[in-house]
């Protein structure tokens, strides 16, 4: 949802401010009513009673994360952090399949995407064209898919530990998706996973692991 242009112009006469607020609307979370559902491909900031939240929606995900905590209760409605996958939890069988592929590729790195489609919430595995991969790097083609359909962008660090590197931060700059790194891929039993929510280059590490 975007703030109506005329309403924005009456408060923010500078067109640059209108552009910023048109791109990233800021709304107060209602205490009694409800907001219109966020459109696919949109995001908005919500001022809630305990702080500021960022909400974003794609075909694959509807996420809401708190980006700052208020030092006192604000006169707005409550908001909750949430990660909603439109296809439900990614099936364990698909995750095991990815783990097996990661083990086969180890000690080289491996990468894949788990996608949905706009009309079907069934997940499918997409292995992008790999330009080069080795122990400590993987370079793959991440262009030929609709970012709105990406539920999970996953890559491994071979036998190294799982962490988000500066390269990973650059790779996760665009779009809204979950991002997972697998480490210690010597075997399915040793694999370690970390996951974060990526919203247009802002990262929110999960303190639980969905896989
Ligand atoms: Zn990495």
mmCIF file of C-alpha atoms and ligand atoms in Angstrom:
data_model
loop_
_atom_site.group_PDB
_atom_site.id
_atom_site.type_symbol
_atom_site.label_atom_id
_atom_site.label_comp_id
_atom_site.label_asym_id
_atom_site.label_seq_id
_atom_site.Cartn_x
_atom_site.Cartn_y
_atom_site.Cartn_z
ATOM 1 C CA UNK A 1 0.000 0.000 0.000
ATOM 2 C CA UNK A 2 1.284 3.461 -0.848
ATOM 3 C CA UNK A 3 0.340 6.709 0.797
ATOM 4 C CA UNK A 4 -1.913 8.711 -1.558
ATOM 5 C CA UNK A 5 0.231 11.166 -3.494
ATOM 6 C CA UNK A 6 -1.999 14.143 -2.734
ATOM 7 C CA UNK A 7 -1.897 13.457 1.016
ATOM 8 C CA UNK A 8 1.878 13.107 0.891
ATOM 9 C CA UNK A 9 2.265 16.345 -1.051
ATOM 10 C CA UNK A 10 0.228 18.314 1.478
ATOM 11 C CA UNK A 11 2.588 17.312 4.302
ATOM 12 C CA UNK A 12 5.831 16.786 2.353
ATOM 13 C CA UNK A 13 6.113 19.427 -0.373
ATOM 14 C CA UNK A 14 9.600 18.301 -1.417
ATOM 15 C CA UNK A 15 9.170 15.642 -4.158
ATOM 16 C CA UNK A 16 12.245 13.804 -2.850
ATOM 17 C CA UNK A 17 10.498 13.235 0.473
ATOM 18 C CA UNK A 18 7.388 12.122 -1.413
ATOM 19 C CA UNK A 19 9.500 9.650 -3.385
ATOM 20 C CA UNK A 20 11.043 8.190 -0.221
ATOM 21 C CA UNK A 21 7.690 7.821 1.511
ATOM 22 C CA UNK A 22 6.090 6.505 -1.661
ATOM 23 C CA UNK A 23 8.750 3.795 -1.815
ATOM 24 C CA UNK A 24 8.808 3.043 1.915
ATOM 25 C CA UNK A 25 5.467 4.018 3.456
ATOM 26 C CA UNK A 26 5.314 4.608 7.195
ATOM 27 C CA UNK A 27 2.013 3.856 8.888
ATOM 28 C CA UNK A 28 0.771 3.768 12.448
ATOM 29 C CA UNK A 29 -0.408 0.324 13.529
ATOM 30 C CA UNK A 30 -4.091 0.805 14.462
ATOM 31 C CA UNK A 31 -5.069 -0.047 18.019
ATOM 32 C CA UNK A 32 -8.638 -1.042 17.135
ATOM 33 C CA UNK A 33 -8.930 -1.585 13.392
ATOM 34 C CA UNK A 34 -6.766 -3.441 10.900
ATOM 35 C CA UNK A 35 -4.599 -2.259 8.046
ATOM 36 C CA UNK A 36 -5.191 -3.344 4.442
ATOM 37 C CA UNK A 37 -3.157 -6.384 3.508
ATOM 38 C CA UNK A 38 0.252 -5.579 2.096
ATOM 39 C CA UNK A 39 0.498 -6.068 -1.661
ATOM 40 C CA UNK A 40 2.958 -8.560 -3.158
ATOM 41 C CA UNK A 41 6.225 -6.781 -3.909
ATOM 42 C CA UNK A 42 5.564 -4.020 -1.378
ATOM 43 C CA UNK A 43 6.967 -3.201 2.021
ATOM 44 C CA UNK A 44 6.067 -0.708 4.733
ATOM 45 C CA UNK A 45 7.194 0.481 8.128
ATOM 46 C CA UNK A 46 4.752 0.234 10.997
ATOM 47 C CA UNK A 47 4.955 2.361 14.137
ATOM 48 C CA UNK A 48 3.566 0.075 16.858
ATOM 49 C CA UNK A 49 3.240 0.399 20.612
ATOM 50 C CA UNK A 50 6.658 -1.092 21.334
ATOM 51 C CA UNK A 51 8.709 0.162 18.414
ATOM 52 C CA UNK A 52 9.161 0.277 14.684
ATOM 53 C CA UNK A 53 8.498 -2.755 12.481
ATOM 54 C CA UNK A 54 9.320 -3.535 8.864
ATOM 55 C CA UNK A 55 6.865 -5.638 6.908
ATOM 56 C CA UNK A 56 7.449 -7.045 3.411
ATOM 57 C CA UNK A 57 5.612 -9.441 1.143
ATOM 58 C CA UNK A 58 6.503 -11.525 -1.896
ATOM 59 C CA UNK A 59 4.781 -14.490 -3.549
ATOM 60 C CA UNK A 60 6.800 -16.736 -1.240
ATOM 61 C CA UNK A 61 6.941 -14.817 2.034
ATOM 62 C CA UNK A 62 5.112 -12.374 4.264
ATOM 63 C CA UNK A 63 7.527 -11.170 6.941
ATOM 64 C CA UNK A 64 7.384 -8.663 9.750
ATOM 65 C CA UNK A 65 10.424 -7.826 11.902
ATOM 66 C CA UNK A 66 11.003 -5.253 14.615
ATOM 67 C CA UNK A 67 13.790 -2.896 13.607
ATOM 68 C CA UNK A 68 13.875 -0.725 16.726
ATOM 69 C CA UNK A 69 12.467 -0.792 20.242
ATOM 70 C CA UNK A 70 10.717 2.222 21.743
ATOM 71 C CA UNK A 71 11.926 3.297 25.181
ATOM 72 C CA UNK A 72 8.314 3.945 26.269
ATOM 73 C CA UNK A 73 4.863 2.700 25.166
ATOM 74 C CA UNK A 74 3.639 4.496 22.045
ATOM 75 C CA UNK A 75 -0.076 5.195 21.492
ATOM 76 C CA UNK A 76 -0.341 2.700 18.621
ATOM 77 C CA UNK A 77 -1.541 -0.854 18.283
ATOM 78 C CA UNK A 78 0.480 -3.996 18.960
ATOM 79 C CA UNK A 79 2.512 -5.672 16.251
ATOM 80 C CA UNK A 80 4.239 -9.039 16.215
ATOM 81 C CA UNK A 81 7.280 -10.364 14.426
ATOM 82 C CA UNK A 82 6.273 -13.113 12.012
ATOM 83 C CA UNK A 83 7.609 -15.151 9.123
ATOM 84 C CA UNK A 84 4.841 -16.602 7.017
ATOM 85 C CA UNK A 85 5.771 -18.890 4.120
ATOM 86 C CA UNK A 86 2.949 -18.979 1.588
ATOM 87 C CA UNK A 87 3.700 -22.639 0.882
ATOM 88 C CA UNK A 88 3.980 -23.539 4.556
ATOM 89 C CA UNK A 89 7.132 -24.964 6.069
ATOM 90 C CA UNK A 90 9.530 -26.258 3.427
ATOM 91 C CA UNK A 91 9.092 -30.057 3.474
ATOM 92 C CA UNK A 92 11.689 -31.987 5.398
ATOM 93 C CA UNK A 93 12.214 -34.282 2.375
ATOM 94 C CA UNK A 94 13.282 -31.307 0.246
ATOM 95 C CA UNK A 95 15.645 -30.040 2.949
ATOM 96 C CA UNK A 96 17.197 -33.547 3.282
ATOM 97 C CA UNK A 97 17.649 -33.595 -0.506
ATOM 98 C CA UNK A 98 19.499 -30.253 -0.323
ATOM 99 C CA UNK A 99 21.655 -31.540 2.557
ATOM 100 C CA UNK A 100 22.599 -34.605 0.497
ATOM 101 C CA UNK A 101 23.584 -32.424 -2.456
ATOM 102 C CA UNK A 102 25.664 -30.256 -0.114
ATOM 103 C CA UNK A 103 27.479 -33.333 1.204
ATOM 104 C CA UNK A 104 28.162 -34.655 -2.317
ATOM 105 C CA UNK A 105 29.581 -31.268 -3.376
ATOM 106 C CA UNK A 106 31.741 -30.927 -0.224
ATOM 107 C CA UNK A 107 34.487 -29.843 0.263
ATOM 108 C CA UNK A 108 33.468 -27.552 -2.586
ATOM 109 C CA UNK A 109 30.663 -25.112 -2.008
ATOM 110 C CA UNK A 110 27.119 -25.693 -3.250
ATOM 111 C CA UNK A 111 24.200 -23.305 -3.877
ATOM 112 C CA UNK A 112 20.509 -23.604 -4.620
ATOM 113 C CA UNK A 113 17.238 -21.726 -4.425
ATOM 114 C CA UNK A 114 13.921 -22.995 -3.149
ATOM 115 C CA UNK A 115 11.201 -21.331 -5.184
ATOM 116 C CA UNK A 116 7.455 -20.965 -5.221
ATOM 117 C CA UNK A 117 5.342 -19.674 -8.100
ATOM 118 C CA UNK A 118 2.626 -16.988 -8.034
ATOM 119 C CA UNK A 119 -0.082 -19.580 -8.741
ATOM 120 C CA UNK A 120 1.227 -22.545 -6.791
ATOM 121 C CA UNK A 121 2.730 -22.724 -3.355
ATOM 122 C CA UNK A 122 4.473 -26.014 -4.153
ATOM 123 C CA UNK A 123 8.197 -25.664 -3.595
ATOM 124 C CA UNK A 124 10.758 -26.593 -6.190
ATOM 125 C CA UNK A 125 14.518 -26.766 -6.080
ATOM 126 C CA UNK A 126 16.405 -24.564 -8.510
ATOM 127 C CA UNK A 127 20.108 -25.131 -8.996
ATOM 128 C CA UNK A 128 21.517 -22.029 -10.685
ATOM 129 C CA UNK A 129 24.223 -22.211 -13.315
ATOM 130 C CA UNK A 130 27.518 -22.278 -11.431
ATOM 131 C CA UNK A 131 30.278 -20.233 -13.045
ATOM 132 C CA UNK A 132 32.915 -21.565 -10.661
ATOM 133 C CA UNK A 133 33.018 -23.208 -7.268
ATOM 134 C CA UNK A 134 35.736 -24.507 -5.011
ATOM 135 C CA UNK A 135 36.819 -24.715 -1.403
ATOM 136 C CA UNK A 136 35.966 -21.259 -0.080
ATOM 137 C CA UNK A 137 33.946 -19.790 -2.924
ATOM 138 C CA UNK A 138 31.017 -20.265 -5.252
ATOM 139 C CA UNK A 139 30.014 -17.967 -8.083
ATOM 140 C CA UNK A 140 26.631 -18.634 -9.624
ATOM 141 C CA UNK A 141 24.093 -17.044 -11.913
ATOM 142 C CA UNK A 142 21.361 -15.527 -9.790
ATOM 143 C CA UNK A 143 19.597 -13.539 -12.509
ATOM 144 C CA UNK A 144 17.195 -15.816 -14.331
ATOM 145 C CA UNK A 145 14.397 -16.104 -11.839
ATOM 146 C CA UNK A 146 11.776 -13.811 -10.369
ATOM 147 C CA UNK A 147 13.024 -12.682 -6.933
ATOM 148 C CA UNK A 148 9.412 -12.501 -5.744
ATOM 149 C CA UNK A 149 9.297 -16.313 -5.983
ATOM 150 C CA UNK A 150 12.382 -17.045 -3.890
ATOM 151 C CA UNK A 151 11.580 -18.542 -0.511
ATOM 152 C CA UNK A 152 15.107 -19.615 0.424
ATOM 153 C CA UNK A 153 18.528 -18.804 -0.995
ATOM 154 C CA UNK A 154 20.946 -21.400 0.333
ATOM 155 C CA UNK A 155 24.646 -21.994 -0.099
ATOM 156 C CA UNK A 156 27.268 -23.961 1.728
ATOM 157 C CA UNK A 157 30.751 -23.335 3.014
ATOM 158 C CA UNK A 158 31.874 -26.880 2.289
ATOM 159 C CA UNK A 159 33.707 -28.197 5.325
ATOM 160 C CA UNK A 160 34.062 -24.699 6.818
ATOM 161 C CA UNK A 161 31.792 -23.322 9.486
ATOM 162 C CA UNK A 162 28.494 -21.597 8.769
ATOM 163 C CA UNK A 163 28.548 -17.798 8.893
ATOM 164 C CA UNK A 164 27.497 -14.877 6.717
ATOM 165 C CA UNK A 165 30.540 -13.439 4.995
ATOM 166 C CA UNK A 166 30.942 -9.997 3.429
ATOM 167 C CA UNK A 167 30.394 -11.693 0.062
ATOM 168 C CA UNK A 168 27.166 -13.213 1.372
ATOM 169 C CA UNK A 169 26.045 -9.759 2.528
ATOM 170 C CA UNK A 170 26.596 -8.413 -0.997
ATOM 171 C CA UNK A 171 24.744 -11.379 -2.518
ATOM 172 C CA UNK A 172 21.760 -10.830 -0.206
ATOM 173 C CA UNK A 173 21.389 -7.101 -0.888
ATOM 174 C CA UNK A 174 18.355 -7.338 -3.142
ATOM 175 C CA UNK A 175 14.917 -8.765 -2.626
ATOM 176 C CA UNK A 176 13.097 -10.369 0.262
ATOM 177 C CA UNK A 177 13.971 -13.958 1.097
ATOM 178 C CA UNK A 178 15.330 -16.323 3.688
ATOM 179 C CA UNK A 179 19.044 -16.972 3.394
ATOM 180 C CA UNK A 180 20.768 -20.040 4.824
ATOM 181 C CA UNK A 181 24.423 -21.009 5.042
ATOM 182 C CA UNK A 182 25.349 -24.634 5.685
ATOM 183 C CA UNK A 183 28.716 -25.467 7.211
ATOM 184 C CA UNK A 184 30.544 -28.666 8.162
ATOM 185 C CA UNK A 185 29.097 -30.510 5.161
ATOM 186 C CA UNK A 186 31.355 -33.563 5.533
ATOM 187 C CA UNK A 187 28.208 -35.581 6.262
ATOM 188 C CA UNK A 188 24.494 -35.023 6.828
ATOM 189 C CA UNK A 189 25.101 -35.597 10.548
ATOM 190 C CA UNK A 190 27.684 -32.835 10.907
ATOM 191 C CA UNK A 191 25.888 -30.100 8.966
ATOM 192 C CA UNK A 192 25.420 -26.827 10.798
ATOM 193 C CA UNK A 193 22.898 -24.268 9.510
ATOM 194 C CA UNK A 194 22.301 -20.596 10.147
ATOM 195 C CA UNK A 195 19.443 -18.618 8.656
ATOM 196 C CA UNK A 196 18.485 -14.972 8.348
ATOM 197 C CA UNK A 197 15.656 -12.944 6.890
ATOM 198 C CA UNK A 198 16.829 -10.562 4.153
ATOM 199 C CA UNK A 199 14.667 -7.524 3.376
ATOM 200 C CA UNK A 200 16.201 -5.298 0.717
ATOM 201 C CA UNK A 201 19.693 -5.495 2.171
ATOM 202 C CA UNK A 202 18.703 -5.466 5.838
ATOM 203 C CA UNK A 203 19.469 -8.703 7.658
ATOM 204 C CA UNK A 204 17.736 -10.273 10.646
ATOM 205 C CA UNK A 205 19.479 -13.351 11.995
ATOM 206 C CA UNK A 206 17.131 -16.009 13.319
ATOM 207 C CA UNK A 207 17.982 -17.309 16.762
ATOM 208 C CA UNK A 208 16.233 -20.533 15.828
ATOM 209 C CA UNK A 209 16.863 -22.684 12.844
ATOM 210 C CA UNK A 210 13.967 -23.794 10.664
ATOM 211 C CA UNK A 211 15.845 -26.685 8.993
HETATM 212 ZN ZN1 LIG B 1 28.924 -17.767 2.240
#
